[in-house]
């Protein structure tokens, strides 16, 4: 813990995060607690121009709820960022990530579309990535026309589990996203990297918790289907900006994906937050480095 930022140490000492070990009957309570913790540590909400709740219709499946954040300042937004929240595919919602979307909208000057994808275990793989792909296809066409941005400038991103969904959706719909913005993404269901062993007991996220999350997502499905690191040809993937936390079981997932993208000729930038743990994007009211990460994502979206 000596290398962890004092603000993170203070959070750990004050209130360790709730473990993702609840039985299915406790899922609603766990989801509510996750949202409350996020709001409590988020700080004051950043003002934006408008906030719109929408439903993305598609044939044969439920509409995907999204929340669009439009910037306040002129000129009109040049593009959009689709954001997929973290939470191990099991928890997380639009309200719990409202502050992240607002901050990203204000910092980037772009429309931010926060995606309320279906959660496991009620909706196992591939439900969530189908939702992410549907929103991406909408965003480059009808969404751009409705919200007033350039449909050729859509970046897709997410943190943790949301990073996996963003990366997979970009691969499933090649040529649509102009960039992928991934924050400590969870990309390897086999969990075989050195960082999983180094930080098996946390802080803030444990290997056992990730095993439960992957299990809920896959529900017995072939892990390779959900593994971004086993996706095959990455030559058509969009340029990537990948942020990782040094004290995180998922640290090596992002680094491995960066190496694979570079080997496929895809431009990639990696930013390592040496004194951070998993989850710090949500804690802008208590951890200053969260603001640094928002600024980095906003700069990447403008490239």
Short mmCIF file of C-alpha atoms in Angstrom, two decimals:
data_model
loop_
_atom_site.label_atom_id
_atom_site.label_comp_id
_atom_site.label_asym_id
_atom_site.label_seq_id
_atom_site.Cartn_x
_atom_site.Cartn_y
_atom_site.Cartn_z
CA UNK A 1 0.00 0.00 0.00
CA UNK A 2 2.99 2.32 0.24
CA UNK A 3 2.70 3.31 -3.43
CA UNK A 4 -1.06 3.94 -3.34
CA UNK A 5 -2.11 7.58 -3.29
CA UNK A 6 -3.00 8.89 0.19
CA UNK A 7 -6.50 9.80 -0.99
CA UNK A 8 -7.09 6.16 -2.01
CA UNK A 9 -5.66 4.91 1.29
CA UNK A 10 -8.07 7.21 3.12
CA UNK A 11 -11.01 5.68 1.26
CA UNK A 12 -9.87 2.15 2.04
CA UNK A 13 -9.39 2.98 5.73
CA UNK A 14 -12.69 4.82 6.04
CA UNK A 15 -14.97 2.40 4.24
CA UNK A 16 -13.84 -0.64 2.28
CA UNK A 17 -16.01 -1.15 -0.83
CA UNK A 18 -18.83 -3.72 -0.57
CA UNK A 19 -17.73 -7.12 -1.83
CA UNK A 20 -19.34 -8.48 -4.97
CA UNK A 21 -20.30 -11.71 -3.25
CA UNK A 22 -24.02 -11.26 -2.75
CA UNK A 23 -26.42 -14.09 -3.46
CA UNK A 24 -28.88 -13.42 -6.31
CA UNK A 25 -31.54 -12.45 -3.76
CA UNK A 26 -29.28 -9.61 -2.59
CA UNK A 27 -28.52 -8.20 -6.02
CA UNK A 28 -30.88 -5.25 -5.78
CA UNK A 29 -29.40 -4.19 -2.46
CA UNK A 30 -25.88 -4.52 -3.86
CA UNK A 31 -26.80 -2.49 -6.92
CA UNK A 32 -28.35 0.22 -4.76
CA UNK A 33 -25.28 0.36 -2.52
CA UNK A 34 -22.96 0.68 -5.52
CA UNK A 35 -24.95 3.62 -6.85
CA UNK A 36 -25.05 5.32 -3.44
CA UNK A 37 -21.29 4.94 -2.99
CA UNK A 38 -20.66 6.37 -6.43
CA UNK A 39 -22.84 9.41 -5.78
CA UNK A 40 -21.33 9.99 -2.34
CA UNK A 41 -17.76 10.04 -3.66
CA UNK A 42 -18.54 11.82 -6.91
CA UNK A 43 -18.50 15.41 -5.73
CA UNK A 44 -20.81 18.13 -7.01
CA UNK A 45 -22.44 17.37 -10.38
CA UNK A 46 -20.94 19.32 -13.26
CA UNK A 47 -23.47 21.49 -15.14
CA UNK A 48 -24.19 20.63 -18.78
CA UNK A 49 -26.52 22.09 -21.35
CA UNK A 50 -29.27 19.46 -21.51
CA UNK A 51 -29.90 15.90 -20.35
CA UNK A 52 -32.23 13.65 -22.32
CA UNK A 53 -33.45 10.15 -21.48
CA UNK A 54 -34.01 8.13 -24.65
CA UNK A 55 -34.77 4.59 -25.74
CA UNK A 56 -32.93 3.04 -28.69
CA UNK A 57 -35.40 0.84 -30.54
CA UNK A 58 -34.37 -2.34 -32.39
CA UNK A 59 -36.23 -5.24 -33.93
CA UNK A 60 -37.16 -8.15 -31.69
CA UNK A 61 -35.39 -6.90 -28.55
CA UNK A 62 -36.20 -4.37 -25.81
CA UNK A 63 -35.24 -0.76 -26.40
CA UNK A 64 -31.89 0.19 -24.86
CA UNK A 65 -32.23 3.06 -22.36
CA UNK A 66 -29.61 5.76 -22.78
CA UNK A 67 -29.04 9.18 -21.26
CA UNK A 68 -27.64 11.86 -23.55
CA UNK A 69 -25.69 14.82 -22.15
CA UNK A 70 -25.37 17.87 -24.40
CA UNK A 71 -22.70 20.48 -23.67
CA UNK A 72 -23.69 23.99 -22.64
CA UNK A 73 -21.10 25.97 -24.56
CA UNK A 74 -21.04 26.90 -28.24
CA UNK A 75 -20.06 25.87 -30.85
CA UNK A 76 -22.16 22.82 -31.55
CA UNK A 77 -20.55 19.52 -30.48
CA UNK A 78 -18.29 18.00 -33.13
CA UNK A 79 -18.84 14.41 -32.04
CA UNK A 80 -20.11 12.03 -29.41
CA UNK A 81 -18.75 9.67 -26.78
CA UNK A 82 -20.71 6.52 -25.99
CA UNK A 83 -20.00 5.51 -22.40
CA UNK A 84 -20.57 2.06 -20.89
CA UNK A 85 -20.41 2.01 -17.11
CA UNK A 86 -18.43 -0.42 -14.99
CA UNK A 87 -19.76 -2.77 -12.35
CA UNK A 88 -18.74 -6.25 -13.41
CA UNK A 89 -21.69 -6.59 -15.85
CA UNK A 90 -23.78 -7.15 -12.70
CA UNK A 91 -24.19 -3.70 -11.10
CA UNK A 92 -24.14 -0.07 -12.25
CA UNK A 93 -26.76 2.16 -13.84
CA UNK A 94 -27.32 5.57 -15.40
CA UNK A 95 -27.84 7.37 -12.09
CA UNK A 96 -24.71 5.93 -10.52
CA UNK A 97 -22.56 7.18 -13.43
CA UNK A 98 -24.37 10.47 -14.00
CA UNK A 99 -21.48 12.47 -12.56
CA UNK A 100 -18.93 10.74 -14.81
CA UNK A 101 -20.98 11.45 -17.92
CA UNK A 102 -21.51 15.07 -16.92
CA UNK A 103 -17.82 15.63 -16.27
CA UNK A 104 -16.84 14.01 -19.55
CA UNK A 105 -19.40 16.06 -21.49
CA UNK A 106 -18.24 19.35 -19.95
CA UNK A 107 -14.54 18.56 -20.39
CA UNK A 108 -14.81 17.35 -23.99
CA UNK A 109 -17.48 19.67 -25.34
CA UNK A 110 -19.03 16.65 -26.99
CA UNK A 111 -22.31 14.83 -26.58
CA UNK A 112 -21.98 11.95 -24.11
CA UNK A 113 -24.41 9.03 -24.40
CA UNK A 114 -24.46 6.87 -21.27
CA UNK A 115 -25.69 3.35 -22.04
CA UNK A 116 -27.94 1.40 -19.64
CA UNK A 117 -27.15 -2.05 -21.02
CA UNK A 118 -28.79 -5.21 -19.70
CA UNK A 119 -27.14 -6.71 -16.62
CA UNK A 120 -26.17 -10.25 -15.69
CA UNK A 121 -27.10 -12.68 -14.27
CA UNK A 122 -30.62 -11.93 -15.52
CA UNK A 123 -29.24 -11.25 -19.00
CA UNK A 124 -26.02 -13.21 -19.62
CA UNK A 125 -23.63 -12.84 -22.54
CA UNK A 126 -24.13 -11.64 -25.26
CA UNK A 127 -27.06 -9.44 -24.15
CA UNK A 128 -24.98 -6.47 -22.96
CA UNK A 129 -22.71 -6.37 -26.00
CA UNK A 130 -25.75 -6.60 -28.28
CA UNK A 131 -27.06 -3.49 -26.54
CA UNK A 132 -23.71 -1.73 -26.94
CA UNK A 133 -23.57 -2.56 -30.63
CA UNK A 134 -27.14 -1.38 -31.18
CA UNK A 135 -26.36 1.99 -29.58
CA UNK A 136 -23.21 2.36 -31.69
CA UNK A 137 -25.17 1.72 -34.90
CA UNK A 138 -27.81 4.24 -33.81
CA UNK A 139 -25.22 6.82 -32.79
CA UNK A 140 -23.55 7.09 -36.19
CA UNK A 141 -26.89 7.67 -37.96
CA UNK A 142 -30.20 8.58 -36.29
CA UNK A 143 -28.51 9.60 -33.06
CA UNK A 144 -26.24 12.07 -34.79
CA UNK A 145 -29.17 13.61 -36.66
CA UNK A 146 -31.28 13.86 -33.50
CA UNK A 147 -28.60 15.26 -31.20
CA UNK A 148 -26.72 17.46 -33.64
CA UNK A 149 -23.20 16.04 -33.82
CA UNK A 150 -21.07 14.59 -36.62
CA UNK A 151 -21.86 10.88 -36.95
CA UNK A 152 -18.38 10.30 -38.36
CA UNK A 153 -16.88 11.35 -35.02
CA UNK A 154 -18.28 8.83 -32.57
CA UNK A 155 -15.93 7.42 -29.91
CA UNK A 156 -16.96 4.37 -27.92
CA UNK A 157 -15.71 3.83 -24.40
CA UNK A 158 -16.25 2.44 -20.96
CA UNK A 159 -14.65 1.57 -17.67
CA UNK A 160 -13.96 -1.93 -16.35
CA UNK A 161 -16.77 -4.21 -17.62
CA UNK A 162 -17.92 -1.32 -19.79
CA UNK A 163 -14.51 -1.26 -21.43
CA UNK A 164 -14.99 -4.87 -22.52
CA UNK A 165 -18.39 -4.02 -24.00
CA UNK A 166 -17.02 -1.00 -25.84
CA UNK A 167 -14.10 -2.93 -27.32
CA UNK A 168 -16.28 -5.85 -28.41
CA UNK A 169 -18.96 -3.60 -29.90
CA UNK A 170 -16.32 -1.76 -31.93
CA UNK A 171 -15.08 -5.07 -33.28
CA UNK A 172 -18.59 -6.33 -34.05
CA UNK A 173 -19.40 -3.16 -36.00
CA UNK A 174 -16.13 -2.34 -37.79
CA UNK A 175 -15.63 1.10 -39.23
CA UNK A 176 -18.30 2.85 -37.15
CA UNK A 177 -16.37 4.09 -34.12
CA UNK A 178 -13.51 6.48 -34.79
CA UNK A 179 -11.85 5.75 -31.45
CA UNK A 180 -12.14 3.54 -28.38
CA UNK A 181 -11.58 4.98 -24.90
CA UNK A 182 -11.02 2.23 -22.36
CA UNK A 183 -10.51 2.72 -18.63
CA UNK A 184 -9.01 -0.26 -16.75
CA UNK A 185 -10.95 -2.62 -19.04
CA UNK A 186 -11.80 -6.22 -18.09
CA UNK A 187 -10.80 -8.14 -21.20
CA UNK A 188 -9.66 -11.64 -20.20
CA UNK A 189 -12.17 -14.07 -18.62
CA UNK A 190 -9.35 -16.58 -18.09
CA UNK A 191 -7.78 -14.18 -15.56
CA UNK A 192 -4.31 -15.54 -16.16
CA UNK A 193 -2.17 -12.41 -16.07
CA UNK A 194 0.48 -11.55 -13.45
CA UNK A 195 -1.57 -8.61 -12.16
CA UNK A 196 -4.41 -10.97 -11.22
CA UNK A 197 -1.95 -12.78 -8.98
CA UNK A 198 -0.20 -9.66 -7.70
CA UNK A 199 -3.47 -7.99 -6.67
CA UNK A 200 -5.56 -11.08 -6.02
CA UNK A 201 -6.66 -9.55 -2.71
CA UNK A 202 -7.14 -6.00 -3.93
CA UNK A 203 -7.18 -3.23 -2.90
CA UNK A 204 -10.65 -2.16 -4.09
CA UNK A 205 -11.15 -5.19 -6.39
CA UNK A 206 -10.15 -8.82 -5.86
CA UNK A 207 -9.61 -11.70 -8.23
CA UNK A 208 -12.39 -13.63 -6.49
CA UNK A 209 -14.84 -10.80 -7.19
CA UNK A 210 -13.81 -10.76 -10.85
CA UNK A 211 -14.31 -14.53 -11.05
CA UNK A 212 -17.86 -14.08 -9.77
CA UNK A 213 -18.50 -11.31 -12.29
CA UNK A 214 -17.14 -13.28 -15.24
CA UNK A 215 -19.19 -16.28 -14.09
CA UNK A 216 -22.38 -14.24 -13.96
CA UNK A 217 -21.73 -12.79 -17.41
CA UNK A 218 -20.83 -16.04 -19.13
CA UNK A 219 -23.34 -18.36 -17.39
CA UNK A 220 -21.50 -21.35 -18.82
CA UNK A 221 -20.77 -19.85 -22.25
CA UNK A 222 -17.40 -20.29 -23.93
CA UNK A 223 -15.02 -17.70 -22.37
CA UNK A 224 -13.35 -17.07 -25.72
CA UNK A 225 -16.59 -15.54 -27.03
CA UNK A 226 -16.36 -12.74 -24.45
CA UNK A 227 -12.57 -12.37 -24.46
CA UNK A 228 -11.35 -9.29 -26.28
CA UNK A 229 -7.83 -10.74 -26.09
CA UNK A 230 -8.99 -13.75 -28.16
CA UNK A 231 -10.89 -11.72 -30.73
CA UNK A 232 -8.64 -12.67 -33.63
CA UNK A 233 -7.86 -10.11 -36.32
CA UNK A 234 -7.75 -6.63 -34.76
CA UNK A 235 -6.76 -4.82 -37.94
CA UNK A 236 -10.17 -3.19 -38.26
CA UNK A 237 -10.31 -1.93 -34.67
CA UNK A 238 -10.42 1.82 -34.13
CA UNK A 239 -7.49 3.68 -32.57
CA UNK A 240 -7.39 3.14 -28.83
CA UNK A 241 -6.67 5.16 -25.72
CA UNK A 242 -6.32 2.82 -22.75
CA UNK A 243 -5.97 3.96 -19.13
CA UNK A 244 -4.88 1.47 -16.48
CA UNK A 245 -4.39 1.66 -12.72
CA UNK A 246 -1.12 0.19 -11.47
CA UNK A 247 -2.69 -1.38 -8.34
CA UNK A 248 -5.42 -3.32 -10.10
CA UNK A 249 -5.97 -6.99 -11.01
CA UNK A 250 -7.04 -5.74 -14.46
CA UNK A 251 -3.86 -3.76 -15.10
CA UNK A 252 -2.38 -6.34 -17.48
CA UNK A 253 -5.61 -6.77 -19.47
CA UNK A 254 -5.32 -3.25 -20.83
CA UNK A 255 -1.59 -3.60 -21.46
CA UNK A 256 -2.06 -6.89 -23.32
CA UNK A 257 -4.77 -5.41 -25.53
CA UNK A 258 -2.54 -2.44 -26.31
CA UNK A 259 0.24 -4.76 -27.43
CA UNK A 260 -2.15 -6.77 -29.61
CA UNK A 261 -3.55 -3.63 -31.24
CA UNK A 262 -0.08 -2.27 -31.93
CA UNK A 263 0.95 -5.60 -33.47
CA UNK A 264 -2.10 -5.32 -35.76
CA UNK A 265 -1.06 -1.83 -36.84
CA UNK A 266 -3.75 -0.01 -34.83
CA UNK A 267 -2.64 3.25 -33.18
CA UNK A 268 -2.78 2.95 -29.40
CA UNK A 269 -1.90 5.16 -26.43
CA UNK A 270 -1.59 3.77 -22.91
CA UNK A 271 -1.73 5.90 -19.77
CA UNK A 272 -0.76 4.25 -16.47
CA UNK A 273 -1.91 5.81 -13.21
CA UNK A 274 0.86 4.55 -10.96
CA UNK A 275 -0.72 5.45 -7.61
CA UNK A 276 -4.31 4.44 -8.39
CA UNK A 277 -6.55 1.43 -7.85
CA UNK A 278 -9.49 0.05 -9.76
CA UNK A 279 -12.59 2.26 -9.72
CA UNK A 280 -11.08 5.71 -9.23
CA UNK A 281 -12.88 7.25 -12.22
CA UNK A 282 -16.07 7.39 -10.11
CA UNK A 283 -14.51 9.13 -7.10
CA UNK A 284 -13.97 12.68 -8.30
CA UNK A 285 -15.20 14.16 -5.03
CA UNK A 286 -12.50 12.36 -3.05
CA UNK A 287 -9.67 11.53 -5.49
CA UNK A 288 -8.10 14.31 -7.52
CA UNK A 289 -6.65 11.94 -10.10
CA UNK A 290 -10.18 11.22 -11.31
CA UNK A 291 -10.21 14.73 -12.79
CA UNK A 292 -6.89 14.05 -14.50
CA UNK A 293 -8.40 10.94 -16.08
CA UNK A 294 -11.50 12.83 -17.28
CA UNK A 295 -9.25 15.47 -18.87
CA UNK A 296 -7.17 12.74 -20.54
CA UNK A 297 -10.29 11.08 -21.97
CA UNK A 298 -11.63 14.41 -23.20
CA UNK A 299 -8.34 15.15 -24.94
CA UNK A 300 -8.34 11.71 -26.54
CA UNK A 301 -11.89 12.20 -27.81
CA UNK A 302 -10.82 15.43 -29.52
CA UNK A 303 -7.99 13.80 -31.50
#
